[in-house]
Each structure stands twice: as C-alpha cells, then as structure tokens.
Coordinates of C-alpha atoms in Angstrom, one line a residue:
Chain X
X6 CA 141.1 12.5 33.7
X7 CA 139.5 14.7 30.6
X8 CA 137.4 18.1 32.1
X9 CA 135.1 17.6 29.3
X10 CA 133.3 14.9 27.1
X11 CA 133.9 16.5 23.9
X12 CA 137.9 15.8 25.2
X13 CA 137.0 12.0 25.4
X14 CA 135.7 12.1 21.7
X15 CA 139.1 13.8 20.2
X16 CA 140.8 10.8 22.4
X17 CA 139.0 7.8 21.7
X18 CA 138.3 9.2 17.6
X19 CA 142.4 9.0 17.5
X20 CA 141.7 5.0 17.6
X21 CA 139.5 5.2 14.9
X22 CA 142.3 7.1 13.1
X23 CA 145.0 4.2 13.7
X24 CA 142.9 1.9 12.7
X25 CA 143.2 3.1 9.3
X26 CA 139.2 3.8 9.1
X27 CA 138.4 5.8 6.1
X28 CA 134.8 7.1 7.4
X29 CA 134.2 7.8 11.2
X30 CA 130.8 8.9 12.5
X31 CA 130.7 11.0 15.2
X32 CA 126.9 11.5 17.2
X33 CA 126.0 13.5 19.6
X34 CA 122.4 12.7 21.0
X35 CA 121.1 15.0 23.9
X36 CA 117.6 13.9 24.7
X37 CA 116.2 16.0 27.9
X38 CA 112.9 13.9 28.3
X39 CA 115.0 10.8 28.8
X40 CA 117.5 12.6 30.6
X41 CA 120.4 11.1 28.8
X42 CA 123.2 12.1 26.7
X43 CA 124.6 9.7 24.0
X44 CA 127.7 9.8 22.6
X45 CA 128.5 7.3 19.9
X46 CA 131.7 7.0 17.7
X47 CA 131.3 4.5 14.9
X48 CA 134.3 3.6 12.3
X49 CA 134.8 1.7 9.0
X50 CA 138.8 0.9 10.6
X51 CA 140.6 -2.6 11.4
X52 CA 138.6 -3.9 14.4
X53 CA 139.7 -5.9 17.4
X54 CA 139.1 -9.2 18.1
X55 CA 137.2 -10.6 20.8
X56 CA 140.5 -10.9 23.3
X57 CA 141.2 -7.2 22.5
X58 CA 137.9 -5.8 22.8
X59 CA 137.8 -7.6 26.4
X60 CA 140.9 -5.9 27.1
X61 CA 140.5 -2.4 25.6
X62 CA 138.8 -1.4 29.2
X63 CA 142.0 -2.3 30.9
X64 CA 144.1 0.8 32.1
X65 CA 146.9 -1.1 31.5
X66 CA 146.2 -2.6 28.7
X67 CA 147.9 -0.9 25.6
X68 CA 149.3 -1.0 21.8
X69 CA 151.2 1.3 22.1
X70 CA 155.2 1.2 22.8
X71 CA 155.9 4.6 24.4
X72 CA 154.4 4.0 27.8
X73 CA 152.6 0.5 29.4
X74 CA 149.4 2.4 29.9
X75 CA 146.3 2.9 27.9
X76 CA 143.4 5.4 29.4
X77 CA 141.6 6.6 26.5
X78 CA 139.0 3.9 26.7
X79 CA 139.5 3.4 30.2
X80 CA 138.8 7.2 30.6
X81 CA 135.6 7.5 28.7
X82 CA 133.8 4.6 30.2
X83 CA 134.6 6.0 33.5
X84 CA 132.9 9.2 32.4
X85 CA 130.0 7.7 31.6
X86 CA 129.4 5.0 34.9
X87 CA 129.8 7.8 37.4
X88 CA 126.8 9.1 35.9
X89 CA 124.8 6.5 36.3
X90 CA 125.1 5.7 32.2
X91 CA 127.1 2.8 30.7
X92 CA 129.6 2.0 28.1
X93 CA 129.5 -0.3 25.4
X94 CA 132.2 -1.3 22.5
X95 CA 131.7 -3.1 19.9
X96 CA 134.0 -4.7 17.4
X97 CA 134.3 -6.9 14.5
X98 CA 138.4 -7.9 12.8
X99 CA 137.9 -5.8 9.0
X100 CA 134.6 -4.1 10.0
X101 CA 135.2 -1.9 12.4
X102 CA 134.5 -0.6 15.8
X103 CA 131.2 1.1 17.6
X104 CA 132.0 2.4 20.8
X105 CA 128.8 3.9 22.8
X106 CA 128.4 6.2 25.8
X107 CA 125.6 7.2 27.2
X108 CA 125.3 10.2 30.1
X109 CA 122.7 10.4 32.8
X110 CA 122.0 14.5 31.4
X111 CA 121.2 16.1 34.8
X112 CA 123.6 14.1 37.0
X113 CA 126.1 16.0 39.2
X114 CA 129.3 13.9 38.2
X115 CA 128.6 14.6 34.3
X116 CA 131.4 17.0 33.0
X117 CA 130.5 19.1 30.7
X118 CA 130.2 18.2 26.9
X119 CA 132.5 20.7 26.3
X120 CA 133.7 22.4 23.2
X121 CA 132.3 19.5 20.8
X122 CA 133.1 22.0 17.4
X123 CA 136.5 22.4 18.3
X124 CA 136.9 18.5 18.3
X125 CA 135.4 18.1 15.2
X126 CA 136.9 20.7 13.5
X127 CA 140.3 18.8 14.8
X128 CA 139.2 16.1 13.7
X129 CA 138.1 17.1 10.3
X130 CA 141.1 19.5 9.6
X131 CA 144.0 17.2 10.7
X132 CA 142.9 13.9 9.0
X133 CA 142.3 15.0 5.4
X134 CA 142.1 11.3 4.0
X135 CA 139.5 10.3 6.3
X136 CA 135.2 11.2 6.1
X137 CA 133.2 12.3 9.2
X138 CA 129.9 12.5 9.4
X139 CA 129.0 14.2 12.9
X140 CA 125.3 14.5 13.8
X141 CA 124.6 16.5 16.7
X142 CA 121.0 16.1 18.1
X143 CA 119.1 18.2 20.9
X144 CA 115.5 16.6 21.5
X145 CA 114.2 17.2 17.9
X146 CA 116.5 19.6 16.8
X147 CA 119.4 18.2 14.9
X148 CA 122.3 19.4 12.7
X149 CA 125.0 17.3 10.1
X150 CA 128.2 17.5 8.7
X151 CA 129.1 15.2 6.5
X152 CA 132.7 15.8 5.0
X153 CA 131.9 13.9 1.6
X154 CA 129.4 16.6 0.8
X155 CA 132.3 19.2 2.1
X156 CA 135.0 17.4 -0.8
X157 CA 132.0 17.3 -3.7
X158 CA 131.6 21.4 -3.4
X159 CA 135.6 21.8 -2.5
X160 CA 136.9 19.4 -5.1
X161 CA 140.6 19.7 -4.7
X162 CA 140.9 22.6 -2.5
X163 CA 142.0 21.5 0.3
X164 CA 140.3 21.4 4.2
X165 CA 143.1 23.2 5.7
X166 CA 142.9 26.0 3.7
X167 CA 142.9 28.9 6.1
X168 CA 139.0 30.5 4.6
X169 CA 137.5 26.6 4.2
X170 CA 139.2 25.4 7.8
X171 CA 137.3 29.1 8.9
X172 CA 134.1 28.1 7.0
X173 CA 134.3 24.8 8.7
X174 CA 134.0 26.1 12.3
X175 CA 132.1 29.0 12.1
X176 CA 129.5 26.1 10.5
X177 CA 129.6 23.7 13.6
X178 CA 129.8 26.2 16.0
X179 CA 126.5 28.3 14.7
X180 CA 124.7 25.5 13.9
X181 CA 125.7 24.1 17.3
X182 CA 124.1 27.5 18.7
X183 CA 120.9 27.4 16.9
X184 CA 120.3 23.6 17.7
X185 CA 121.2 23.9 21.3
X186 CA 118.3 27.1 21.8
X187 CA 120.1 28.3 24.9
X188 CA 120.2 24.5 26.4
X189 CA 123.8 23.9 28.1
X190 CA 125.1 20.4 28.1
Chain Z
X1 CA 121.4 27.5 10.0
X2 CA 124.1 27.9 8.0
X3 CA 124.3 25.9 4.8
X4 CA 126.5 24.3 2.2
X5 CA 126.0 27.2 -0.2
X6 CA 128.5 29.8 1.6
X7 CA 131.5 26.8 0.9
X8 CA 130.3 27.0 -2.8
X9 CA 131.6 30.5 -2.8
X10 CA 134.3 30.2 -1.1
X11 CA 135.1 27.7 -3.5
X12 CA 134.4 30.3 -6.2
X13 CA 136.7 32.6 -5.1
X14 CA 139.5 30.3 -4.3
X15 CA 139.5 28.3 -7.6
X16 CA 142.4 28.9 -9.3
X17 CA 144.0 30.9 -6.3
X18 CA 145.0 28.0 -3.9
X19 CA 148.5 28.0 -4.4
X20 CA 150.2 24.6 -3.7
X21 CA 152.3 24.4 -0.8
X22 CA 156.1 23.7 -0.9
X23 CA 157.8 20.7 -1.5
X24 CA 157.1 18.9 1.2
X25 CA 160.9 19.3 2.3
X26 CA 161.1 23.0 2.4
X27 CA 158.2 23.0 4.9
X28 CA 158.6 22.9 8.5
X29 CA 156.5 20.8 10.8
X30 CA 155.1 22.1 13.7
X31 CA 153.7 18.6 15.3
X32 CA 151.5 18.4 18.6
X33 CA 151.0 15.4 21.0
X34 CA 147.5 14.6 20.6
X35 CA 147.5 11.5 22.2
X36 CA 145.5 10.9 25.7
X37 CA 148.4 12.2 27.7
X38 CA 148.2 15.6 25.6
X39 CA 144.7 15.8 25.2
X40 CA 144.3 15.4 29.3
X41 CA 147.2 18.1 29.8
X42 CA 145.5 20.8 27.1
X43 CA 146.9 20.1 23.7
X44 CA 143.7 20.9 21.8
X45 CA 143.8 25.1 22.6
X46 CA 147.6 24.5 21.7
X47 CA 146.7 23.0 18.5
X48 CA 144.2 25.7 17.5
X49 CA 146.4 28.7 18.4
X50 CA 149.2 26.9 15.8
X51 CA 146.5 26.7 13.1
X52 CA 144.7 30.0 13.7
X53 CA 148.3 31.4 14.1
X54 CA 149.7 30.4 11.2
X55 CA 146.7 30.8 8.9
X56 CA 146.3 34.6 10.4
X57 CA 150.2 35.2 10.0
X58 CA 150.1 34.0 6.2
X59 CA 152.7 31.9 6.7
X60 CA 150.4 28.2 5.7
X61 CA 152.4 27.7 2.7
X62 CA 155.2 27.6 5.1
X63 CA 154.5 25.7 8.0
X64 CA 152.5 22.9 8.3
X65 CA 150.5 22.0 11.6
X66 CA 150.0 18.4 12.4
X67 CA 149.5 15.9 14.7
X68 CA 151.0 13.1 16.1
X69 CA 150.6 10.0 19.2
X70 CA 152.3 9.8 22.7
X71 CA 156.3 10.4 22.0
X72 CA 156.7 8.5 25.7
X73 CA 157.3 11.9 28.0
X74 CA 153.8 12.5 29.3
X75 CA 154.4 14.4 32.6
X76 CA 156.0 17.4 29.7
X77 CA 152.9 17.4 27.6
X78 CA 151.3 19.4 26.2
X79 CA 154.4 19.0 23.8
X80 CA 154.9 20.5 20.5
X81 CA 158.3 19.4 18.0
X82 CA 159.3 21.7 15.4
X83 CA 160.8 20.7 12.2
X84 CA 162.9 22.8 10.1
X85 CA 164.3 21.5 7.2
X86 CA 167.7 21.1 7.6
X87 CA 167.9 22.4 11.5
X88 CA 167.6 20.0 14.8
X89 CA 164.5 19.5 15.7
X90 CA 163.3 21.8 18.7
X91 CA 160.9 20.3 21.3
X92 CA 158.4 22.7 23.2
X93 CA 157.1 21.5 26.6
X94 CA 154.0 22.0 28.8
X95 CA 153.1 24.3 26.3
X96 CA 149.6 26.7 26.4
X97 CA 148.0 28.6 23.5
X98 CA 149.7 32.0 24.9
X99 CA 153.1 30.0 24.5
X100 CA 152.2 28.5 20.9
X101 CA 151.1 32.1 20.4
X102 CA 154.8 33.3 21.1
X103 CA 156.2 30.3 19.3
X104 CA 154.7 31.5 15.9
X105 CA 156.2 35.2 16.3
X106 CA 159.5 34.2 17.4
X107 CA 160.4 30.6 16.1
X108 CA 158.1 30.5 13.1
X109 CA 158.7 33.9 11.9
X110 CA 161.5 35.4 12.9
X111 CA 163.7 32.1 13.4
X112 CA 164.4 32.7 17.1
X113 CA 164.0 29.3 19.3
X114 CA 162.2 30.2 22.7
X115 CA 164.5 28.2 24.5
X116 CA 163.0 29.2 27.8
X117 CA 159.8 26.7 26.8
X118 CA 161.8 23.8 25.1
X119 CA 163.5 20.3 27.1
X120 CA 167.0 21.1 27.1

C-alpha cells in the first residue's frame, strides 16, 4: 500500500519509463465543485496489447523476473475505487499508454495527494532522455512544466546539475503553493 | 509564479562552468530501488537525501545518483547499491534519509562502509 497518491504516480510513471516512452505527461486535476481529483499519466512508450492491458490489474500478474507479483497498477486502482472513483487504462502496441484515476476529493478513504513536486522532480531529474509535461490544476488555477521548454533555455547543461535540479523544485513546489491558495489535497 | 526567466540566468552563469563529469568508470554509482517494493517502503526521501547530499557536499562530479527496478529482495527495501570503481559492490538495507545522510559522510566521503546498514 502507498500512504500517498503522489507515491502511486512515481510507481506507475516507472512503466512509462520501461516502455521506452520519450514524452510522459503527468496531470493533476483537483476540481472542488465536482468533488473529484484526477490523476492522469499519459505516454508516447511501447503499449500493451489487449491480453496485457486485461491483465495489468492482476496482482499477480507481472513482467518482471525478480518476484511473481505486480502491484503498481493493482495499487493505484485500488486507491482510487475505495473512494468511490474509478480507474481506467488505456493502451494501444507503438502508441502508448493512458492510464486515468480519478478521486472522490472529500472522501474519508482518499490518501493524501502527497508530495506531488518531489515526484516530479524524481521523475524529471533521474530520466534525463525522457520529456514531462506535468500540469497541475486547482479549479481554475493551473500551473506547467514542460521539460522541452526547460532543455531550449538549458541547452546542454544538464538537469542534474545541483543549481538547475534546485531551480527545478523550488519551481514546482512554489508554483504548487500559489495554485493550491491554502487548499490541501 | 515563478517563471522560466530565473533558469535563463542560471544558465548564464553556468555557461562555460559546468564541468563534465568523469569518465564514466572513475564514478561511483550510488543506485536506489525505485521500484513498487521501494517506493511503498520509503525510497523516495532516500533518493532525495543522496541527491541533495551529494550536490551540497560538492562531491556530483564524483558520485552519480541513480535509479534502478526491484533487485528481488523486497522485505530489505528501501535498498541502496554502491558502486566503486574497482571495489565490491556494497548493498545498504531498509535504509531512511538519516541513514543515506550518514552514508554520504562516511562511505561517499571518507571511504568508510557503514557496515552496520548493509546485507552481510
């Protein structure tokens, strides 16, 4: 079990990663009139086929070799049904792979979104051949990072560097701030 | 909010100053389990303290933080491997960020293994 949502997101992004994607989007869609959180995680990677994609919800289910279990997926969907929400995945061989979760906002099994920057900024720092583009949305407030725009300025400085990787958090997490107006999720 | 503007002059400043890191075989590894299994247990504060650790020590051209999938021993995780060139490689278990934290000073720095945090 993951204690927050923005843990789910660092797990089920890995996929995107091993499926060779070159561009992931990451969004973050908190809506309080509809009372619902949305999570989606979209890729440019591999795909599944139809058999895998049916599978993929399947604990035990799994590509891997190391152990005969696979919870990432399993985990997230799980996270999103106890609160009333629901879970989609979509998939398409050579296209890619949309996975979507969406949170009933005030329900008492949602955990918390969690630290949603420090994901990102994983995300961003630790896959340097790969683009995100992570929106993060409250009602009509709404920030972006989009990496491509991050490599145009940096040219071939690199995202690791320790002042950039700095730059890089101290930008999700303020504008984070700023969007969220004192809202928790 | 913050803009693209302040990265301009970072850029600025750096240009010309990022000095390329070593060959990749003189640096050693410091790889984290950031699979399900490490995720679940805490690896993402372990992974940060590495990064901000190494970047505040000065050590980045150095050491290079990285990630990897499940290596198969998921009741240990969070689990970190260290690399050295030439050495054995070292394997931290159930680590936290205070551990990573002492990792960096006495592994990373001064070449000391913690041996009371590693799978023997």
């Amino acid at each position: 079990m993951m204690t927050e949502i923005s843990l789910n997101v660092l797990d089920v992004a890995q996929n995107s990663v091993k499926a060779n994607a070159s561009l992931v989007e990451v969004s973050v869609i908190a809506d309080t009139n509809a009372n619902k959180l949305t999570i989606k995680i979209d890729d440019n990677g591999c795909g599944m086929t139809e058999e895998q994609v049916s599978q993929v919800c399947d604990p035990f289910f799994t590509t891997r070799t190391t152990r005969k279990v696979g919870l990432g997926v399993p985990f997230f969907k799980e996270a999103a049904e106890n609160t009333d929400g629901s879970f989609e995945i979509k998939s398409k061989v050579g296209e890619g792979t949309q996975v979507t979760a969406i949170f009933t906002l005030d329900h008492i099994d949602r955990m918390p979104l969690g630290d949603m920057s420090s994901t990102m900024h994983s995300l961003i720092t630790l896959n340097k051949n790969i683009d995100f583009v992570y929106t993060y949305t409250v009602n009509d407030r709404s920030f972006k990072l989009d990496t491509r725009e991050l490599r145009e300025i940096l040219g071939d400085v690199p995202f690791d560097v320790p002042e950039v990787s700095a730059y890089i958090m101290d930008f999700l997490r303020s504008n984070k701030a700023e969007v969220d107006e004192d809202l928790i999720f | 909010m913050k803009s693209l503007e302040e990265l301009r002059a970072i850029r600025e400043k750096m240009q010309g100053q990022v000095g390329l890191r070593d060959e990749d075989d003189n640096v050693t590894r410091v790889v984290v389990g950031m699979a399900t299994c490490g995720i679940a247990a805490g690896a993402r504060p372990v992974l940060n303290a590495f990064v901000e650790g190494v970047a505040e020590k000065g050590i980045g051209d150095k050491v290079m933080v990285t990630q990897t999938g499940c290596i198969g021993m998921c009741k240990y995780e969070p689990i970190v491997e260290i690399m050295e060139p030439g050495k054995d490689k070292v394997t931290y278990v159930k680590m936290t960020a205070e551990k990573a934290k002492e990792v960096i000073d006495r592994h990373l720095i001064r070449g000391q293994v913690v041996s009371d945090y590693t799978i023997s």
